[in-house]
PDB file of N, CA and C in Angstrom:
ATOM      1  N   MET C  85      -5.847  16.005  -2.501  1.00  0.00           N
ATOM      2  CA  MET C  85      -5.590  17.171  -1.421  1.00  0.00           C
ATOM      3  C   MET C  85      -6.740  16.691   0.568  1.00  0.00           C
ATOM      4  N   ILE C  86      -6.184  16.827   0.953  1.00  0.00           N
ATOM      5  CA  ILE C  86      -6.877  16.594   2.572  1.00  0.00           C
ATOM      6  C   ILE C  86      -7.595  17.532   2.868  1.00  0.00           C
ATOM      7  N   SER C  87      -8.982  17.745   2.785  1.00  0.00           N
ATOM      8  CA  SER C  87      -9.883  18.872   3.194  1.00  0.00           C
ATOM      9  C   SER C  87      -9.871  18.887   4.445  1.00  0.00           C
ATOM     10  N   SER C  88     -10.130  20.461   4.834  1.00  0.00           N
ATOM     11  CA  SER C  88      -9.783  20.617   6.768  1.00  0.00           C
ATOM     12  C   SER C  88     -10.848  19.578   7.458  1.00  0.00           C
ATOM     13  N   SER C  89     -12.641  19.392   6.507  1.00  0.00           N
ATOM     14  CA  SER C  89     -13.605  18.432   7.289  1.00  0.00           C
ATOM     15  C   SER C  89     -13.128  17.008   6.967  1.00  0.00           C
ATOM     16  N   MET C  90     -12.191  16.623   6.328  1.00  0.00           N
ATOM     17  CA  MET C  90     -12.038  15.333   6.133  1.00  0.00           C
ATOM     18  C   MET C  90     -10.261  15.029   6.825  1.00  0.00           C
ATOM     19  N   ASN C  91     -10.395  13.973   8.209  1.00  0.00           N
ATOM     20  CA  ASN C  91      -9.246  13.755   8.922  1.00  0.00           C
ATOM     21  C   ASN C  91      -8.233  12.701   8.029  1.00  0.00           C
ATOM     22  N   LEU C  92      -7.384  12.823   8.522  1.00  0.00           N
ATOM     23  CA  LEU C  92      -6.220  11.422   8.112  1.00  0.00           C
ATOM     24  C   LEU C  92      -7.020  10.208   8.558  1.00  0.00           C
ATOM     25  N   THR C  93      -7.425  10.165   9.164  1.00  0.00           N
ATOM     26  CA  THR C  93      -7.734   8.985   9.783  1.00  0.00           C
ATOM     27  C   THR C  93      -8.714   8.378   8.638  1.00  0.00           C
ATOM     28  N   THR C  94      -9.926   9.334   8.614  1.00  0.00           N
ATOM     29  CA  THR C  94     -11.096   9.022   7.311  1.00  0.00           C
ATOM     30  C   THR C  94     -10.430   8.545   6.548  1.00  0.00           C
ATOM     31  N   VAL C  95      -9.486   9.461   5.999  1.00  0.00           N
ATOM     32  CA  VAL C  95      -8.591   8.971   4.396  1.00  0.00           C
ATOM     33  C   VAL C  95      -8.837   7.119   4.868  1.00  0.00           C
ATOM     34  N   VAL C  96      -7.788   7.241   5.602  1.00  0.00           N
ATOM     35  CA  VAL C  96      -6.910   5.611   6.418  1.00  0.00           C
ATOM     36  C   VAL C  96      -8.570   4.702   5.593  1.00  0.00           C
ATOM     37  N   HIS C  97      -8.872   4.692   6.733  1.00  0.00           N
ATOM     38  CA  HIS C  97     -10.599   4.125   6.348  1.00  0.00           C
ATOM     39  C   HIS C  97     -11.173   3.590   5.134  1.00  0.00           C
ATOM     40  N   GLN C  98     -11.243   5.193   4.614  1.00  0.00           N
ATOM     41  CA  GLN C  98     -11.934   4.740   3.710  1.00  0.00           C
ATOM     42  C   GLN C  98     -10.991   3.689   2.151  1.00  0.00           C
ATOM     43  N   SER C  99      -9.896   4.240   2.267  1.00  0.00           N
ATOM     44  CA  SER C  99      -8.893   3.713   1.395  1.00  0.00           C
ATOM     45  C   SER C  99      -8.575   2.349   1.624  1.00  0.00           C
ATOM     46  N   GLY C 100      -8.193   2.040   2.821  1.00  0.00           N
ATOM     47  CA  GLY C 100      -8.070   0.213   3.124  1.00  0.00           C
ATOM     48  C   GLY C 100      -9.742  -0.113   3.609  1.00  0.00           C
ATOM     49  N   SER C 101     -11.417   0.239   2.597  1.00  0.00           N
ATOM     50  CA  SER C 101     -11.842  -0.642   2.612  1.00  0.00           C
ATOM     51  C   SER C 101     -11.977  -0.708   0.807  1.00  0.00           C
ATOM     52  N   ALA C 102     -11.603   0.202   0.371  1.00  0.00           N
ATOM     53  CA  ALA C 102     -11.020  -0.109  -1.051  1.00  0.00           C
ATOM     54  C   ALA C 102     -10.469  -1.513  -1.708  1.00  0.00           C
ATOM     55  N   GLY C 103     -10.204  -1.949  -1.002  1.00  0.00           N
ATOM     56  CA  GLY C 103      -8.955  -3.238  -1.285  1.00  0.00           C
ATOM     57  C   GLY C 103      -9.490  -4.180  -1.325  1.00  0.00           C
ATOM     58  N   SER C 104      -9.483  -4.860  -2.702  1.00  0.00           N
ATOM     59  CA  SER C 104      -9.633  -5.822  -3.263  1.00  0.00           C
ATOM     60  C   SER C 104      -9.494  -7.337  -2.444  1.00  0.00           C
ATOM     61  N   THR C 105      -9.048  -7.115  -1.651  1.00  0.00           N
ATOM     62  CA  THR C 105      -7.882  -8.509  -0.599  1.00  0.00           C
ATOM     63  C   THR C 105      -8.124  -8.271   0.548  1.00  0.00           C
ATOM     64  N   ALA C 106      -8.381  -9.022   1.066  1.00  0.00           N
ATOM     65  CA  ALA C 106      -8.330  -8.643   3.534  1.00  0.00           C
ATOM     66  C   ALA C 106      -6.846  -8.286   3.317  1.00  0.00           C
ATOM     67  N   ALA C 107      -5.884  -9.217   2.823  1.00  0.00           N
ATOM     68  CA  ALA C 107      -4.551  -8.291   2.958  1.00  0.00           C
ATOM     69  C   ALA C 107      -4.519  -7.331   3.763  1.00  0.00           C
ATOM     70  N   TRP C 108      -5.371  -5.967   2.614  1.00  0.00           N
ATOM     71  CA  TRP C 108      -4.882  -4.917   2.224  1.00  0.00           C
ATOM     72  C   TRP C 108      -5.718  -4.038   3.576  1.00  0.00           C
ATOM     73  N   ASN C 109      -6.635  -4.401   4.318  1.00  0.00           N
ATOM     74  CA  ASN C 109      -8.071  -4.269   5.049  1.00  0.00           C
ATOM     75  C   ASN C 109      -7.096  -2.962   6.202  1.00  0.00           C
ATOM     76  N   ARG C 110      -6.606  -2.096   6.580  1.00  0.00           N
ATOM     77  CA  ARG C 110      -5.984  -1.822   8.107  1.00  0.00           C
ATOM     78  C   ARG C 110      -7.442  -1.468   8.800  1.00  0.00           C
ATOM     79  N   THR C 111      -6.829  -2.071   9.551  1.00  0.00           N
ATOM     80  CA  THR C 111      -8.276  -2.402  11.056  1.00  0.00           C
ATOM     81  C   THR C 111      -8.213  -0.988  11.922  1.00  0.00           C
ATOM     82  N   SER C 112      -6.876  -0.406  11.848  1.00  0.00           N
ATOM     83  CA  SER C 112      -6.621   0.824  12.901  1.00  0.00           C
ATOM     84  C   SER C 112      -5.277   1.787  12.666  1.00  0.00           C
ATOM     85  N   VAL C 113      -5.081   2.502  12.781  1.00  0.00           N
ATOM     86  CA  VAL C 113      -4.667   3.407  12.607  1.00  0.00           C
ATOM     87  C   VAL C 113      -3.484   4.264  14.392  1.00  0.00           C
ATOM     88  N   ASN C 114      -1.968   4.274  14.149  1.00  0.00           N
ATOM     89  CA  ASN C 114      -1.765   4.053  15.472  1.00  0.00           C
ATOM     90  C   ASN C 114      -1.642   6.183  15.591  1.00  0.00           C
ATOM     91  N   GLN C 115      -2.670   6.168  16.955  1.00  0.00           N
ATOM     92  CA  GLN C 115      -2.992   7.556  16.895  1.00  0.00           C
ATOM     93  C   GLN C 115      -1.237   7.831  17.747  1.00  0.00           C
ATOM     94  N   GLY C 116      -0.661   7.528  18.143  1.00  0.00           N
ATOM     95  CA  GLY C 116       0.966   8.348  18.949  1.00  0.00           C
ATOM     96  C   GLY C 116       1.346   8.473  17.739  1.00  0.00           C
ATOM     97  N   GLN C 117       1.070   8.302  16.168  1.00  0.00           N
ATOM     98  CA  GLN C 117       1.479   8.907  16.010  1.00  0.00           C
ATOM     99  C   GLN C 117       1.597  10.369  15.559  1.00  0.00           C
ATOM    100  N   SER C 118       2.575  11.340  14.446  1.00  0.00           N
ATOM    101  CA  SER C 118       1.839  12.487  14.101  1.00  0.00           C
ATOM    102  C   SER C 118       1.158  12.409  12.716  1.00  0.00           C
ATOM    103  N   GLN C 119      -0.440  12.718  12.352  1.00  0.00           N
ATOM    104  CA  GLN C 119      -0.319  13.005  11.411  1.00  0.00           C
ATOM    105  C   GLN C 119       0.658  12.577   9.747  1.00  0.00           C
ATOM    106  N   ARG C 120       1.685  13.423   9.772  1.00  0.00           N
ATOM    107  CA  ARG C 120       2.242  13.341   9.103  1.00  0.00           C
ATOM    108  C   ARG C 120       3.271  12.213   8.990  1.00  0.00           C
ATOM    109  N   GLU C 121       3.523  11.094  10.209  1.00  0.00           N
ATOM    110  CA  GLU C 121       3.991   9.880  10.206  1.00  0.00           C
ATOM    111  C   GLU C 121       3.125   8.918   9.620  1.00  0.00           C
ATOM    112  N   GLN C 122       1.571   9.106   9.841  1.00  0.00           N
ATOM    113  CA  GLN C 122       0.620   8.386   8.978  1.00  0.00           C
ATOM    114  C   GLN C 122       0.603   8.417   7.519  1.00  0.00           C
ATOM    115  N   LEU C 123       0.241   9.706   7.656  1.00  0.00           N
ATOM    116  CA  LEU C 123       0.391  10.368   5.949  1.00  0.00           C
ATOM    117  C   LEU C 123       1.465   8.860   5.372  1.00  0.00           C
ATOM    118  N   ALA C 124       2.634   8.679   5.959  1.00  0.00           N
ATOM    119  CA  ALA C 124       3.701   8.501   5.477  1.00  0.00           C
ATOM    120  C   ALA C 124       4.068   6.871   5.174  1.00  0.00           C
ATOM    121  N   ASP C 125       3.377   6.171   6.564  1.00  0.00           N
ATOM    122  CA  ASP C 125       2.784   4.802   6.707  1.00  0.00           C
ATOM    123  C   ASP C 125       1.697   4.328   5.169  1.00  0.00           C
ATOM    124  N   VAL C 126       0.596   5.093   4.984  1.00  0.00           N
ATOM    125  CA  VAL C 126      -0.407   4.862   4.500  1.00  0.00           C
ATOM    126  C   VAL C 126       0.520   4.974   3.147  1.00  0.00           C
ATOM    127  N   ALA C 127       0.826   6.141   2.810  1.00  0.00           N
ATOM    128  CA  ALA C 127       1.626   5.941   1.339  1.00  0.00           C
ATOM    129  C   ALA C 127       3.173   5.124   0.800  1.00  0.00           C
ATOM    130  N   LYS C 128       3.618   4.587   2.090  1.00  0.00           N
ATOM    131  CA  LYS C 128       4.035   3.381   1.812  1.00  0.00           C
ATOM    132  C   LYS C 128       3.416   2.047   1.615  1.00  0.00           C
ATOM    133  N   GLU C 129       2.471   2.117   1.960  1.00  0.00           N
ATOM    134  CA  GLU C 129       0.855   0.960   1.826  1.00  0.00           C
ATOM    135  C   GLU C 129       0.442   1.108   0.395  1.00  0.00           C
ATOM    136  N   TYR C 130       0.009   2.320   0.373  1.00  0.00           N
ATOM    137  CA  TYR C 130      -0.187   2.184  -1.783  1.00  0.00           C
ATOM    138  C   TYR C 130       1.534   1.789  -2.575  1.00  0.00           C
ATOM    139  N   GLU C 131       2.176   2.252  -2.057  1.00  0.00           N
ATOM    140  CA  GLU C 131       3.254   1.929  -2.566  1.00  0.00           C
ATOM    141  C   GLU C 131       3.615   0.847  -2.839  1.00  0.00           C
ATOM    142  N   ALA C 132       3.138  -0.268  -1.284  1.00  0.00           N
ATOM    143  CA  ALA C 132       3.374  -1.443  -2.338  1.00  0.00           C
ATOM    144  C   ALA C 132       2.072  -2.060  -2.471  1.00  0.00           C
ATOM    145  N   LEU C 133       1.003  -1.746  -2.443  1.00  0.00           N
ATOM    146  CA  LEU C 133      -0.061  -2.160  -3.525  1.00  0.00           C
ATOM    147  C   LEU C 133       0.342  -1.878  -4.972  1.00  0.00           C
ATOM    148  N   PHE C 134       1.070  -0.651  -5.411  1.00  0.00           N
ATOM    149  CA  PHE C 134       1.179  -0.772  -6.408  1.00  0.00           C
ATOM    150  C   PHE C 134       1.831  -1.462  -7.633  1.00  0.00           C
ATOM    151  N   LEU C 135       3.281  -1.859  -6.390  1.00  0.00           N
ATOM    152  CA  LEU C 135       4.069  -3.048  -6.931  1.00  0.00           C
ATOM    153  C   LEU C 135       3.613  -4.323  -6.854  1.00  0.00           C
ATOM    154  N   THR C 136       2.197  -4.895  -5.840  1.00  0.00           N
ATOM    155  CA  THR C 136       1.711  -5.991  -6.040  1.00  0.00           C
ATOM    156  C   THR C 136       1.138  -5.864  -7.509  1.00  0.00           C
ATOM    157  N   GLU C 137       0.089  -4.581  -7.742  1.00  0.00           N
ATOM    158  CA  GLU C 137      -0.522  -4.671  -8.996  1.00  0.00           C
ATOM    159  C   GLU C 137       0.235  -4.800 -10.349  1.00  0.00           C
ATOM    160  N   PHE C 138       1.240  -4.948 -10.006  1.00  0.00           N
ATOM    161  CA  PHE C 138       2.564  -4.767 -11.137  1.00  0.00           C
ATOM    162  C   PHE C 138       3.261  -6.275 -10.869  1.00  0.00           C
ATOM    163  N   LEU C 139       3.305  -6.721 -10.262  1.00  0.00           N
ATOM    164  CA  LEU C 139       3.959  -8.101  -9.774  1.00  0.00           C
ATOM    165  C   LEU C 139       2.883  -9.080 -10.584  1.00  0.00           C
ATOM    166  N   LYS C 140       1.424  -8.988 -10.764  1.00  0.00           N
ATOM    167  CA  LYS C 140       0.212  -9.631 -10.979  1.00  0.00           C
ATOM    168  C   LYS C 140       0.410  -9.637 -12.426  1.00  0.00           C
ATOM    169  N   GLN C 141       0.426  -8.367 -13.378  1.00  0.00           N
ATOM    170  CA  GLN C 141       0.117  -8.262 -14.035  1.00  0.00           C
ATOM    171  C   GLN C 141       1.678  -9.133 -15.279  1.00  0.00           C
ATOM    172  N   ALA C 142       2.549  -9.088 -14.576  1.00  0.00           N
ATOM    173  CA  ALA C 142       3.650  -9.511 -14.702  1.00  0.00           C
ATOM    174  C   ALA C 142       3.750 -10.854 -15.152  1.00  0.00           C
ATOM    175  N   ARG C 143       2.653 -11.278 -13.469  1.00  0.00           N
ATOM    176  CA  ARG C 143       2.298 -13.251 -13.843  1.00  0.00           C
ATOM    177  C   ARG C 143       1.098 -13.367 -14.630  1.00  0.00           C
ATOM    178  N   ALA C 144       0.850 -12.093 -14.883  1.00  0.00           N
ATOM    179  CA  ALA C 144      -0.111 -12.507 -16.318  1.00  0.00           C
ATOM    180  C   ALA C 144       0.178 -12.429 -17.377  1.00  0.00           C
ATOM    181  N   GLY C 145       1.529 -12.650 -17.726  1.00  0.00           N
ATOM    182  CA  GLY C 145       1.903 -12.744 -18.818  1.00  0.00           C
ATOM    183  C   GLY C 145       2.739 -13.902 -19.117  1.00  0.00           C
ATOM    184  N   GLU C 146       2.130 -14.363 -18.009  1.00  0.00           N
ATOM    185  CA  GLU C 146       3.006 -16.163 -18.330  1.00  0.00           C
ATOM    186  C   GLU C 146       2.239 -16.862 -19.352  1.00  0.00           C
ATOM    187  N   LEU C 147       3.181 -18.009 -20.572  1.00  0.00           N
ATOM    188  CA  LEU C 147       2.652 -18.501 -21.522  1.00  0.00           C
ATOM    189  C   LEU C 147       1.704 -19.711 -21.429  1.00  0.00           C
ATOM    190  N   SER C 148       2.292 -20.565 -20.522  1.00  0.00           N
ATOM    191  CA  SER C 148       1.655 -21.637 -20.127  1.00  0.00           C
ATOM    192  C   SER C 148       2.140 -21.337 -18.761  1.00  0.00           C
ATOM    193  N   GLU C 149       0.403 -22.700 -17.466  1.00  0.00           N
ATOM    194  CA  GLU C 149       0.291 -22.976 -16.728  1.00  0.00           C
ATOM    195  C   GLU C 149       1.402 -24.037 -16.059  1.00  0.00           C
ATOM    196  N   GLY C 150       1.305 -23.792 -14.937  1.00  0.00           N
ATOM    197  CA  GLY C 150       2.576 -25.219 -14.880  1.00  0.00           C
ATOM    198  C   GLY C 150       1.571 -26.668 -14.486  1.00  0.00           C
ATOM    199  N   LEU C 151       2.435 -27.328 -14.692  1.00  0.00           N
ATOM    200  CA  LEU C 151       2.073 -28.436 -14.164  1.00  0.00           C
ATOM    201  C   LEU C 151       0.858 -29.285 -12.945  1.00  0.00           C
ATOM    202  N   PHE C 152       1.489 -28.518 -12.250  1.00  0.00           N
ATOM    203  CA  PHE C 152       1.289 -28.188 -10.575  1.00  0.00           C
ATOM    204  C   PHE C 152       0.166 -27.256 -10.108  1.00  0.00           C
ATOM    205  N   SER C 153      -0.066 -25.871 -11.596  1.00  0.00           N
ATOM    206  CA  SER C 153      -1.004 -25.063 -10.423  1.00  0.00           C
ATOM    207  C   SER C 153      -2.486 -25.547 -10.603  1.00  0.00           C
ATOM    208  N   SER C 154      -2.895 -24.758  -9.363  1.00  0.00           N
ATOM    209  CA  SER C 154      -4.216 -24.682  -8.680  1.00  0.00           C
ATOM    210  C   SER C 154      -4.640 -23.478  -8.444  1.00  0.00           C
ATOM    211  N   GLU C 155      -6.398 -23.448  -7.827  1.00  0.00           N
ATOM    212  CA  GLU C 155      -6.196 -22.195  -6.978  1.00  0.00           C
ATOM    213  C   GLU C 155      -5.782 -21.849  -5.887  1.00  0.00           C
ATOM    214  N   ALA C 156      -5.060 -22.790  -5.135  1.00  0.00           N
ATOM    215  CA  ALA C 156      -4.345 -22.777  -4.572  1.00  0.00           C
ATOM    216  C   ALA C 156      -3.377 -21.927  -4.131  1.00  0.00           C
ATOM    217  N   GLY C 157      -2.132 -22.611  -5.566  1.00  0.00           N
ATOM    218  CA  GLY C 157      -0.709 -22.521  -5.521  1.00  0.00           C
ATOM    219  C   GLY C 157      -1.739 -20.841  -5.981  1.00  0.00           C
ATOM    220  N   LYS C 158      -2.180 -20.540  -6.495  1.00  0.00           N
ATOM    221  CA  LYS C 158      -2.598 -19.414  -6.992  1.00  0.00           C
ATOM    222  C   LYS C 158      -2.445 -17.859  -6.066  1.00  0.00           C
ATOM    223  N   THR C 159      -3.443 -18.564  -5.042  1.00  0.00           N
ATOM    224  CA  THR C 159      -4.084 -17.330  -3.663  1.00  0.00           C
ATOM    225  C   THR C 159      -2.532 -17.143  -3.025  1.00  0.00           C
ATOM    226  N   PHE C 160      -1.822 -18.977  -2.835  1.00  0.00           N
ATOM    227  CA  PHE C 160      -0.520 -18.258  -2.258  1.00  0.00           C
ATOM    228  C   PHE C 160       0.092 -17.285  -3.358  1.00  0.00           C
ATOM    229  N   GLN C 161       0.509 -17.897  -4.113  1.00  0.00           N
ATOM    230  CA  GLN C 161       1.218 -16.745  -4.897  1.00  0.00           C
ATOM    231  C   GLN C 161       1.071 -15.393  -4.948  1.00  0.00           C
ATOM    232  N   GLY C 162      -0.643 -15.186  -5.434  1.00  0.00           N
ATOM    233  CA  GLY C 162      -1.014 -13.988  -5.184  1.00  0.00           C
ATOM    234  C   GLY C 162      -0.198 -13.140  -3.535  1.00  0.00           C
ATOM    235  N   MET C 163      -0.873 -14.235  -1.688  1.00  0.00           N
ATOM    236  CA  MET C 163       0.147 -13.251  -0.636  1.00  0.00           C
ATOM    237  C   MET C 163       1.468 -13.485  -0.430  1.00  0.00           C
ATOM    238  N   LEU C 164       1.880 -14.349  -1.537  1.00  0.00           N
ATOM    239  CA  LEU C 164       3.124 -13.899  -1.068  1.00  0.00           C
ATOM    240  C   LEU C 164       3.985 -12.563  -2.262  1.00  0.00           C
ATOM    241  N   ASP C 165       3.019 -12.057  -3.094  1.00  0.00           N
ATOM    242  CA  ASP C 165       3.519 -11.219  -4.113  1.00  0.00           C
ATOM    243  C   ASP C 165       2.846 -10.055  -3.150  1.00  0.00           C
ATOM    244  N   VAL C 166       2.230 -10.273  -2.668  1.00  0.00           N
ATOM    245  CA  VAL C 166       2.129  -8.954  -1.624  1.00  0.00           C
ATOM    246  C   VAL C 166       2.920  -9.354   0.055  1.00  0.00           C
ATOM    247  N   GLU C 167       3.216  -9.704   0.707  1.00  0.00           N
ATOM    248  CA  GLU C 167       4.105  -9.669   0.923  1.00  0.00           C
ATOM    249  C   GLU C 167       5.562  -9.685   0.892  1.00  0.00           C
ATOM    250  N   MET C 168       5.984  -9.358  -0.357  1.00  0.00           N
ATOM    251  CA  MET C 168       7.011  -9.660  -1.673  1.00  0.00           C
ATOM    252  C   MET C 168       7.336  -7.970  -1.427  1.00  0.00           C
ATOM    253  N   ALA C 169       6.122  -7.391  -1.757  1.00  0.00           N
ATOM    254  CA  ALA C 169       6.154  -5.692  -2.586  1.00  0.00           C
ATOM    255  C   ALA C 169       6.186  -5.465  -1.100  1.00  0.00           C
ATOM    256  N   ARG C 170       5.290  -5.406  -0.318  1.00  0.00           N
ATOM    257  CA  ARG C 170       5.568  -4.522   1.035  1.00  0.00           C
ATOM    258  C   ARG C 170       6.995  -4.824   1.931  1.00  0.00           C
ATOM    259  N   ALA C 171       7.399  -6.004   1.593  1.00  0.00           N
ATOM    260  CA  ALA C 171       9.066  -5.329   2.045  1.00  0.00           C
ATOM    261  C   ALA C 171      10.129  -4.855   0.751  1.00  0.00           C
ATOM    262  N   SER C 172       9.714  -4.992  -0.327  1.00  0.00           N
ATOM    263  CA  SER C 172      10.440  -4.053  -1.450  1.00  0.00           C
ATOM    264  C   SER C 172       9.967  -2.943  -0.891  1.00  0.00           C
ATOM    265  N   SER C 173       8.589  -2.170  -0.504  1.00  0.00           N
ATOM    266  CA  SER C 173       8.307  -1.325  -0.445  1.00  0.00           C
ATOM    267  C   SER C 173       9.207  -0.363   0.926  1.00  0.00           C
ATOM    268  N   ARG C 174       9.151  -1.254   1.391  1.00  0.00           N
ATOM    269  CA  ARG C 174      10.089  -1.009   2.931  1.00  0.00           C
ATOM    270  C   ARG C 174      11.778  -0.809   2.431  1.00  0.00           C
ATOM    271  N   ASN C 175      12.019  -1.050   1.599  1.00  0.00           N
ATOM    272  CA  ASN C 175      13.671  -1.594   1.580  1.00  0.00           C
ATOM    273  C   ASN C 175      14.310  -0.984   0.333  1.00  0.00           C
ATOM    274  N   MET C 176      13.210  -0.253  -0.394  1.00  0.00           N
ATOM    275  CA  MET C 176      13.776   1.010  -1.421  1.00  0.00           C
ATOM    276  C   MET C 176      12.780   1.943  -1.807  1.00  0.00           C
ATOM    277  N   ASN C 177      13.041   2.891  -2.678  1.00  0.00           N
ATOM    278  CA  ASN C 177      12.602   3.656  -2.615  1.00  0.00           C
ATOM    279  C   ASN C 177      12.089   4.193  -3.748  1.00  0.00           C
ATOM    280  N   LEU C 178      10.675   4.506  -4.474  1.00  0.00           N
ATOM    281  CA  LEU C 178      10.247   4.154  -5.794  1.00  0.00           C
ATOM    282  C   LEU C 178       9.824   5.543  -6.367  1.00  0.00           C
ATOM    283  N   GLY C 179       9.920   6.157  -4.931  1.00  0.00           N
ATOM    284  CA  GLY C 179       9.133   7.886  -5.217  1.00  0.00           C
ATOM    285  C   GLY C 179       7.742   8.443  -4.782  1.00  0.00           C
ATOM    286  N   ILE C 180       7.183   6.973  -5.003  1.00  0.00           N
ATOM    287  CA  ILE C 180       5.795   7.173  -4.931  1.00  0.00           C
ATOM    288  C   ILE C 180       5.145   8.130  -3.338  1.00  0.00           C
ATOM    289  N   ALA C 181       5.770   6.686  -2.858  1.00  0.00           N
ATOM    290  CA  ALA C 181       5.421   7.638  -1.248  1.00  0.00           C
ATOM    291  C   ALA C 181       5.998   9.159  -1.193  1.00  0.00           C
ATOM    292  N   ASP C 182       7.024   9.294  -1.701  1.00  0.00           N
ATOM    293  CA  ASP C 182       7.802  10.903  -1.360  1.00  0.00           C
ATOM    294  C   ASP C 182       6.710  11.629  -1.688  1.00  0.00           C
ATOM    295  N   ALA C 183       6.112  11.237  -3.039  1.00  0.00           N
ATOM    296  CA  ALA C 183       5.618  12.257  -4.242  1.00  0.00           C
ATOM    297  C   ALA C 183       3.735  12.105  -3.109  1.00  0.00           C
ATOM    298  N   MET C 184       3.644  11.340  -2.771  1.00  0.00           N
ATOM    299  CA  MET C 184       2.326  11.386  -1.837  1.00  0.00           C
ATOM    300  C   MET C 184       2.204  11.526  -0.443  1.00  0.00           C
ATOM    301  N   VAL C 185       3.738  11.810   0.267  1.00  0.00           N
ATOM    302  CA  VAL C 185       3.502  12.555   1.166  1.00  0.00           C
ATOM    303  C   VAL C 185       3.812  14.123   0.426  1.00  0.00           C
ATOM    304  N   THR C 186       4.451  14.774   0.169  1.00  0.00           N
ATOM    305  CA  THR C 186       4.893  15.807  -0.549  1.00  0.00           C
ATOM    306  C   THR C 186       3.121  16.438  -0.920  1.00  0.00           C
ATOM    307  N   GLN C 187       2.939  15.538  -2.149  1.00  0.00           N
ATOM    308  CA  GLN C 187       1.635  16.441  -2.335  1.00  0.00           C
ATOM    309  C   GLN C 187       0.371  16.436  -1.177  1.00  0.00           C
ATOM    310  N   LEU C 188       0.579  15.121  -0.352  1.00  0.00           N
ATOM    311  CA  LEU C 188      -1.002  15.263   0.133  1.00  0.00           C
ATOM    312  C   LEU C 188      -0.905  15.688   1.966  1.00  0.00           C
ATOM    313  N   GLY C 189       0.584  15.965   2.516  1.00  0.00           N
ATOM    314  CA  GLY C 189       0.613  17.124   3.461  1.00  0.00           C
ATOM    315  C   GLY C 189       1.883  18.092   3.529  1.00  0.00           C
ATOM    316  N   ARG C 190       0.794  18.968   2.077  1.00  0.00           N
ATOM    317  CA  ARG C 190       0.662  20.399   2.830  1.00  0.00           C
ATOM    318  C   ARG C 190       0.673  21.106   3.740  1.00  0.00           C
ATOM    319  N   GLY C 191      -0.973  20.436   3.679  1.00  0.00           N
ATOM    320  CA  GLY C 191      -1.831  21.128   5.011  1.00  0.00           C
ATOM    321  C   GLY C 191      -1.399  20.578   6.483  1.00  0.00           C
ATOM    322  N   LEU C 192      -0.521  19.444   6.331  1.00  0.00           N
ATOM    323  CA  LEU C 192      -0.003  19.418   7.712  1.00  0.00           C
ATOM    324  C   LEU C 192       0.816  19.579   8.719  1.00  0.00           C
ATOM    325  N   PRO C 193       1.145  19.928   9.724  1.00  0.00           N
ATOM    326  CA  PRO C 193       1.978  20.465  10.350  1.00  0.00           C
ATOM    327  C   PRO C 193       3.409  19.725   9.566  1.00  0.00           C
ATOM    328  N   LYS C 194       4.318  20.400   9.921  1.00  0.00           N
ATOM    329  CA  LYS C 194       5.637  20.357   9.727  1.00  0.00           C
ATOM    330  C   LYS C 194       6.208  19.508  11.282  1.00  0.00           C
ATOM    331  N   ALA C 195       6.549  18.318  11.140  1.00  0.00           N
ATOM    332  CA  ALA C 195       7.449  17.418  11.781  1.00  0.00           C
ATOM    333  C   ALA C 195       8.100  18.153  13.199  1.00  0.00           C
ATOM    334  N   GLY C 196       7.684  18.460  14.416  1.00  0.00           N
ATOM    335  CA  GLY C 196       8.248  18.988  16.152  1.00  0.00           C
ATOM    336  C   GLY C 196       7.477  19.974  15.830  1.00  0.00           C
ATOM    337  N   GLU C 197       6.379  20.369  14.774  1.00  0.00           N
ATOM    338  CA  GLU C 197       6.013  21.459  15.634  1.00  0.00           C
ATOM    339  C   GLU C 197       4.162  20.768  16.259  1.00  0.00           C
TER     340      GLU C 197
END
C-alpha cells in the first residue's frame, strides 16, 4: 500500500528504474490524470510485464534453436514479446491490474471526488 509520505509519482519512478529492459522505463507520468488513473496505467504496465515474462519463459522451453537464430533475432523476439504483451494487456482483462488498483487504490480519492 502507498504510504502517506510517498506519492504515486515516486512509486512509478521507482518501479520504472527496476526494469531489466529499456522498453519498460517510464520517463514521465501524465500529471493531468488523477492518481487513480495513473495507478491504473501503471497496473496495466505491470500486467504487460507479467505477460512478457510468461512469454519469455514459454520461449525458453524450445527444444532446439532455429537454423537462422542469432543474438539480433533474440533481441528482436524480446522486443516483439514486449509489444505483444502490451497489446494483449490493453485488449484483454487478466484481472491482475484490477486487483492492484483495488488493493493499492484504497487510500486514493474515488473518481469524481
